[in-house]
XYZ file of C-alpha atoms in Angstrom:
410
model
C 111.051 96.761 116.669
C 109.632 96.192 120.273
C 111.930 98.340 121.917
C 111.050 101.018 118.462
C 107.557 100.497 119.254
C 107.923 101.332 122.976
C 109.892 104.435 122.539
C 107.971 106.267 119.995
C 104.594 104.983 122.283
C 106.548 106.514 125.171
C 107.238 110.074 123.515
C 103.526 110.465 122.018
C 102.267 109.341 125.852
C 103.922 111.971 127.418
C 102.825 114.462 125.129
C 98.955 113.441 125.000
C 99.073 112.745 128.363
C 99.617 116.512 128.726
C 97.586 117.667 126.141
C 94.949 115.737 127.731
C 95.584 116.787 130.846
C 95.082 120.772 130.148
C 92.021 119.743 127.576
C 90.484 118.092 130.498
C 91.144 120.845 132.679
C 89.857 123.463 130.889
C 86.858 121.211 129.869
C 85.596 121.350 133.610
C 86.681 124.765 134.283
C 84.439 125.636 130.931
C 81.543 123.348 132.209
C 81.525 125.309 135.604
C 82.050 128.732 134.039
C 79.601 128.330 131.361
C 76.899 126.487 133.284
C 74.795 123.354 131.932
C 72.741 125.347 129.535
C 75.597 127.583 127.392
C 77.965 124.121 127.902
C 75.585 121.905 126.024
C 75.815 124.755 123.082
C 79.740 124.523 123.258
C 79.593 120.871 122.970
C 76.677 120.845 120.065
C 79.047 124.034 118.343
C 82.267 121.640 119.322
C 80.819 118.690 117.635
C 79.541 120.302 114.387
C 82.881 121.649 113.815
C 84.495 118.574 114.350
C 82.744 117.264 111.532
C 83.588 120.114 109.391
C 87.059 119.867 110.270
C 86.907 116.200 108.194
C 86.361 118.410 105.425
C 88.611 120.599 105.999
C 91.419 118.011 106.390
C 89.880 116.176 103.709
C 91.478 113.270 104.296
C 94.907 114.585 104.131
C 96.801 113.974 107.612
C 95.892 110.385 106.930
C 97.479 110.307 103.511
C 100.118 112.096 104.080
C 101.142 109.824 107.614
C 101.099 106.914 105.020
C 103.073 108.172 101.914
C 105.617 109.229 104.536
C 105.353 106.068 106.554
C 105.577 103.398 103.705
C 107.278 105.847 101.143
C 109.533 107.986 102.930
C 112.449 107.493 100.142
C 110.464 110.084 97.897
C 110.810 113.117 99.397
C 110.408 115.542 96.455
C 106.912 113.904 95.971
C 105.678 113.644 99.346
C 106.976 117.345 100.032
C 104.264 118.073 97.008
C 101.669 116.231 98.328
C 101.739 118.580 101.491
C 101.954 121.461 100.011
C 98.389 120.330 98.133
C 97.436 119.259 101.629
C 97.589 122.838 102.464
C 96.143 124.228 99.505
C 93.016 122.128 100.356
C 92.700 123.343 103.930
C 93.187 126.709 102.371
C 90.215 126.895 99.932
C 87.378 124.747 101.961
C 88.265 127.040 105.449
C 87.226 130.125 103.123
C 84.178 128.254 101.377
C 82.340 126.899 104.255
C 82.710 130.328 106.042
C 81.808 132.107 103.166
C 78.286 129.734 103.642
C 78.230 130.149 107.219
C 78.594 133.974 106.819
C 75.282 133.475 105.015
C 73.310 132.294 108.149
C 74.734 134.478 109.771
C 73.792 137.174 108.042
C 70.338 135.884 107.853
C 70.274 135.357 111.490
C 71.084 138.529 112.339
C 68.425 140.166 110.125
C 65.856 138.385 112.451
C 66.767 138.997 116.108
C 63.772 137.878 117.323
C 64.865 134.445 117.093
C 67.379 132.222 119.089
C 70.053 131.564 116.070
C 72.005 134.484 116.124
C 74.236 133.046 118.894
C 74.412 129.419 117.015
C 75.140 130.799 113.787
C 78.117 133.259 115.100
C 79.424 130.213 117.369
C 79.484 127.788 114.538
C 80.944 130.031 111.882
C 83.909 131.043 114.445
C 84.029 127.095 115.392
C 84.788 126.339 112.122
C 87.052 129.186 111.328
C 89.060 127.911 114.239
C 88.820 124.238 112.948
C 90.897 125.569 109.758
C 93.703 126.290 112.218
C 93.363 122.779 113.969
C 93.448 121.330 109.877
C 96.451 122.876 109.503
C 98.399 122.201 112.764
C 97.769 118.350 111.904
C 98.636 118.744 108.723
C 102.377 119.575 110.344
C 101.809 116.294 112.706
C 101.060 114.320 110.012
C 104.518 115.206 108.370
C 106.149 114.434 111.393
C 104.749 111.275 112.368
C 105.556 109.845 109.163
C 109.549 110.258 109.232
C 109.018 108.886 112.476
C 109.770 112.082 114.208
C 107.409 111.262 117.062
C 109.018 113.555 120.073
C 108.930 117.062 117.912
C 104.993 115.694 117.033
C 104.388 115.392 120.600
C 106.263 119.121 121.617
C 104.111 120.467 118.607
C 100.887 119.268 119.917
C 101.800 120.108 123.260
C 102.932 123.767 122.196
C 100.066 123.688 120.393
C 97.356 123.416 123.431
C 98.979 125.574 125.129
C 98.979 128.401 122.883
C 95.164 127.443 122.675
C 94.517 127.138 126.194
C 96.233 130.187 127.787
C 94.478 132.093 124.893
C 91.003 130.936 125.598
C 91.764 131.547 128.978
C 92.635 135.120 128.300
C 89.836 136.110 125.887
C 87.277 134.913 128.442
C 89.201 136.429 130.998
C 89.107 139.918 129.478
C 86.590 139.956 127.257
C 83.267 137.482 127.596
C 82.395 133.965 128.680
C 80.888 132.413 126.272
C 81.109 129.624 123.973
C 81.902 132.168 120.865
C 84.515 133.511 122.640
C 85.623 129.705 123.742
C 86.446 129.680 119.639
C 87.987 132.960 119.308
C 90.954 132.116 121.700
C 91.065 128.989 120.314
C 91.707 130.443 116.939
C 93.995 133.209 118.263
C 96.339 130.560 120.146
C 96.390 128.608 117.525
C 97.370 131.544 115.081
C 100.320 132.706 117.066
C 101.810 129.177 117.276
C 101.416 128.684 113.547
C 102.615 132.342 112.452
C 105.533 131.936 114.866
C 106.528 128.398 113.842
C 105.983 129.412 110.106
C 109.720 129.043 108.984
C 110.061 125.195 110.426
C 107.051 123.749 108.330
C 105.592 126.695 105.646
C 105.611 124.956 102.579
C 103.701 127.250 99.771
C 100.288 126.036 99.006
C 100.166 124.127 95.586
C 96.756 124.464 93.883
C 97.739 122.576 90.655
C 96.791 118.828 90.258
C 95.006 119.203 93.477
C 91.767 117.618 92.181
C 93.622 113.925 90.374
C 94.520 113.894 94.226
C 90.629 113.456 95.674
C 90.233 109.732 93.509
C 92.745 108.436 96.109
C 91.132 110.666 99.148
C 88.239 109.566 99.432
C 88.127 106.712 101.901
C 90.379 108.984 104.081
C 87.415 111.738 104.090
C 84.641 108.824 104.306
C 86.411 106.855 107.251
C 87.486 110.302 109.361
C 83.628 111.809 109.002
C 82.182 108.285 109.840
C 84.507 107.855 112.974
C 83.650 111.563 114.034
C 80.253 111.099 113.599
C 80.250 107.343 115.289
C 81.537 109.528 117.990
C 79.944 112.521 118.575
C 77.004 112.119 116.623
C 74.627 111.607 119.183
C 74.944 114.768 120.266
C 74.219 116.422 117.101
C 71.135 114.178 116.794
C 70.035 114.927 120.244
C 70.557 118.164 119.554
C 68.484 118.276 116.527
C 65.506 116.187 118.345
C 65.482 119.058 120.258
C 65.879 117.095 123.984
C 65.805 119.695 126.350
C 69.426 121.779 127.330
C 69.729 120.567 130.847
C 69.788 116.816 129.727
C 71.662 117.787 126.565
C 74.736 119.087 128.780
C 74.619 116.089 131.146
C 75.102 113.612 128.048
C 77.752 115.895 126.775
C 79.412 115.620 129.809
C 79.668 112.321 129.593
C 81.136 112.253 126.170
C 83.736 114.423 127.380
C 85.158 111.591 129.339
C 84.446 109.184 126.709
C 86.894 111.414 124.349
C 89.268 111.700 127.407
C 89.668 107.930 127.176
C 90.579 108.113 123.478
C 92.804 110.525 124.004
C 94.865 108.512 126.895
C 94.786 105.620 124.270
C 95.876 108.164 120.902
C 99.903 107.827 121.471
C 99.511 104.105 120.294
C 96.995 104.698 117.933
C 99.692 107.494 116.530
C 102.198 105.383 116.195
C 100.729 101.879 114.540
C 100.563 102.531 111.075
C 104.028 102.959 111.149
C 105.177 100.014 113.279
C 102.574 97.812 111.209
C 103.969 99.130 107.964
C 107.923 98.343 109.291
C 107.409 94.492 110.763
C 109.263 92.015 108.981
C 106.181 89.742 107.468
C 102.534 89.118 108.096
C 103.352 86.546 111.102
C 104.471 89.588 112.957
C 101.685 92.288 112.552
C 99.129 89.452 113.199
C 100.634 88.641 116.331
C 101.256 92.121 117.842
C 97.184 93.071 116.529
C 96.152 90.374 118.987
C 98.205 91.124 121.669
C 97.060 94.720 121.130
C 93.228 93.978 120.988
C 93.239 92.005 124.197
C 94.960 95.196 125.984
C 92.543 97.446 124.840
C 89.621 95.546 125.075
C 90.690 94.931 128.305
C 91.125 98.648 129.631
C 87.634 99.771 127.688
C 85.819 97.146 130.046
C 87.803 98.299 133.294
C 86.655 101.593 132.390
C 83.377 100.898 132.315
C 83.724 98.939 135.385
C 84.597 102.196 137.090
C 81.809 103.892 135.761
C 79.252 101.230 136.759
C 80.786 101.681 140.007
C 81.384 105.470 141.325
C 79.870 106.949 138.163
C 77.790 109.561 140.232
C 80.552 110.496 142.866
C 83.131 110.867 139.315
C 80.868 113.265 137.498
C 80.097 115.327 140.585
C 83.751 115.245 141.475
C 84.955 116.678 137.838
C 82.410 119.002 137.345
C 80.409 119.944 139.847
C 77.045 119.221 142.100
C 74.813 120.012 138.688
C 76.325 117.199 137.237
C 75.296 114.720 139.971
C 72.863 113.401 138.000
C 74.428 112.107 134.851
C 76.161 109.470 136.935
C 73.282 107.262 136.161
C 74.303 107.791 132.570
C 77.842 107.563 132.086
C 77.732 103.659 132.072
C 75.764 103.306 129.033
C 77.641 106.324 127.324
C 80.873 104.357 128.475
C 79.781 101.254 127.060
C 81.673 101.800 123.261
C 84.577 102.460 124.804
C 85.917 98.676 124.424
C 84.607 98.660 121.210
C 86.010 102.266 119.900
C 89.471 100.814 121.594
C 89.498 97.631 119.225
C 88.690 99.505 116.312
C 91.445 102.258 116.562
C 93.897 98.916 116.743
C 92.470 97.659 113.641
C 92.346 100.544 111.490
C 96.131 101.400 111.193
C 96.690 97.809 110.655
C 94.273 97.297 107.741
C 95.822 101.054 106.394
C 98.780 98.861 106.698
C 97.297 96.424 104.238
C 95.651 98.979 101.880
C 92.311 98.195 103.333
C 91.129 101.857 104.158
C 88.012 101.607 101.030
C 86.215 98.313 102.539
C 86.614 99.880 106.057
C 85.438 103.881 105.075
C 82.630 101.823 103.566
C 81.863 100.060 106.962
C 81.865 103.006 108.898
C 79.762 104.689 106.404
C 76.788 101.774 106.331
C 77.038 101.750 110.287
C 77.153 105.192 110.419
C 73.729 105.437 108.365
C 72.303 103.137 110.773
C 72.894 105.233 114.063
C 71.183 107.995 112.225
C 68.363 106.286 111.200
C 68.361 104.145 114.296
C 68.676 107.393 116.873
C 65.446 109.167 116.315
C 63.489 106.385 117.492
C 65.423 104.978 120.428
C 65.508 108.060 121.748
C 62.433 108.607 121.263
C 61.587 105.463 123.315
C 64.209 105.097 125.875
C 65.770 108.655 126.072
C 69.349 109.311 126.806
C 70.274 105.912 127.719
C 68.559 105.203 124.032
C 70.660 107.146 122.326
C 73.849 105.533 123.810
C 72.705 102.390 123.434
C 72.206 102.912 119.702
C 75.818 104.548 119.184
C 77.113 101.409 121.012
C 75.703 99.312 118.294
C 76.573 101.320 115.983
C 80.569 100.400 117.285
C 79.809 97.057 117.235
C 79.391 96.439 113.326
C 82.132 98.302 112.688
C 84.477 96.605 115.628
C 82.906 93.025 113.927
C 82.998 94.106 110.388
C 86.875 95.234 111.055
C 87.773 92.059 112.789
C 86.487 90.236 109.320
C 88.341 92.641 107.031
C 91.619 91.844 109.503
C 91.104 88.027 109.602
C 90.470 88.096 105.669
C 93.756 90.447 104.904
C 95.348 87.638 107.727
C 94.435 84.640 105.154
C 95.382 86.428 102.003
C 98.782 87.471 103.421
């Protein structure tokens, strides 16, 4: 199981290594193309959509990496549940741009004022984010039969179509963050459209809704974790903190998210390896070994940060971004914390303990949103990601109970 373990890490490294890799890339190629101002509204546009993608998902990928993971002997049923899967993405892609069309519409009738370009960006963000839902839909398939080198050629296919389209659209058309979205979409179109005959299964509508009782937690947990993540940019965004400083917190996310990305291949491949280890003894041993890793690499990371944090920000993106060096150790600091918690949540998935958890996130979720406003307010940027911080640690605690309680029950 070791040696299983090591393999399928080893083929979902590669591939998010390079997916990373170009993401990153492009990231500070978009940060010095757009400048400060228009790459704060990327990241705000970027964020929102994220959150809408949870919805778009709904919960799905999840589900559908554990019926295939713990129940991969039903086919017939499992095939079904993706084809709902894709009827969901489907019909919530149309609805919430059918609502964004609205503001758009609105904001157009008033030129005067400063949403046109928000609303337009937003509503192609989250067009594009229906295109993302799908594409891990397909990942989620294949990381449950254990089919973890195709995942990692899909994803990598997959930001490349992206990439070399974004990179073409702003090329020959415009550079802005709308047009960021458009190629986005486009890439991502091609691949699918091209690929269509190796994972098209036809959208099922019927019995879709007896299927949201047991999707739930999967929606609650994935819009919690987004919005433990890049919520403080929405909120900052929202308090209205001015666009220079906006962009040099974003730019420190953007490394944050970097990080999680270098750590994703294991996090892709746990549920799976929990869900497969002979007894209890087992998956209790390899959690701990894998906390103390991660744990460990989160605090070298900030380390690093603490250290050269100036000289690394002006390095990756330019001289404007000299300045957020002073920041990116306190934006840095969940990263430990975020680590230990993307351990612990395929192992409690493992142990059916996805409901106690989505309810965590949820409660400590709340409290960065009610808790942001005012630190903020108080201690500005460095507020903000000391309150998100916080907000990591009840969960990372909370989960470490839930773990230690499924430990004495098993």
């Amino acid at each position: 199981m070791r040696a299983s373990l090591i393999k399928s890490v080893g083929a979902q490294a590669s591939g998010a290594l390079f997916c990373a890799a170009i993401s990153f890339a492009l990231t500070l190629w978009l940060g010095r193309q757009l400048g400060t101002a228009a790459f704060g509204h990327y990241i705000w546009a970027l964020n929102l959509a994220t959150l809408a993608l949870v919805l778009q998902e709904g919960g799905w990928p999840a589900r559908l990496y554990q019926q295939w993971a713990l129940h991969g002997k039903h086919p017939e049923q499992n095939h079904a549940l993706t084809a709902r899967a894709l009827a969901h993405v489907l019909w919530v892609t149309v609805a919430l741009c059918a609502l964004l069309g609205l503001w758009v519409w609105q904001a157009w009738s008033q030129p005067t004022t400063h949403q046109n370009d928000h609303a337009t960006t937003l509503a192609m963000a989250v067009l594009c984010m229906g295109a993302v839902a799908i594409t891990n839909t397909v990942s989620a398939r294949l990381r449950g039969t254990g089919r973890f080198a195709r995942e990692a050629l899909w994803q990598s296919a997959a930001r490349i179509a992206s990439a070399l389209a974004v990179l073409a659209v702003l090329m020959l058309v415009a550079i802005s963050p709308f047009w960021v979205f458009v190629g986005w979409a486009a890439g991502l179109a091609l691949l699918l459209v091209w690929t269509a005959p190796r994972w098209w299964i036809r959208p099922q509508f019927k019995g879709l809704s007896a299927d949201y009782t047991q999707l739930w937690p999967f929606v609650l947990m994935a819009l919690a974790g987004i919005w433990l993540l890049k919520g403080d940019i929405v909120l900052l965004g929202w308090l209205q903190v001015p666009a220079e400083d906006l962009s040099l917190y974003a730019a420190c996310t953007r490394l944050t998210e970097a990080a999680l990305l270098i750590f994703a291949p294991l996090g892709n491949v746990l549920l799976r390896s929990f869900g497969q280890l002979p007894n209890e003894s087992a998956r209790r041993a390899l959690l701990h070994r894998l906390l103390w890793l991660v744990t460990s690499a989160g605090l070298l990371a900030c380390g690093l940060a603490l250290w050269q944090g100036s000289w690394l920000m002006q390095l990756l993106f330019g001289a404007d971004f000299e300045p957020a060096g002073a920041l990116l150790p306190w934006v840095l600091t969940l990263l430990p914390l975020a680590l230990g918690i993307g351990v612990m949540t395929p192992y409690l998935m493992a142990q059916s303990q996805e409901r106690p958890l989505a309810w965590l996130m949820a409660l400590a979720g709340a409290l960065l949103t009610a808790a942001a406003p005012w630190s903020s307010t108080h201690w500005g940027l460095p507020g903000m990601a000391i309150t998100i911080t916080l907000a990591q640690a009840i969960v990372w605690l909370g989960a470490l109970t839930l773990c230690h309680k499924a430990n004495t029950q098993g």
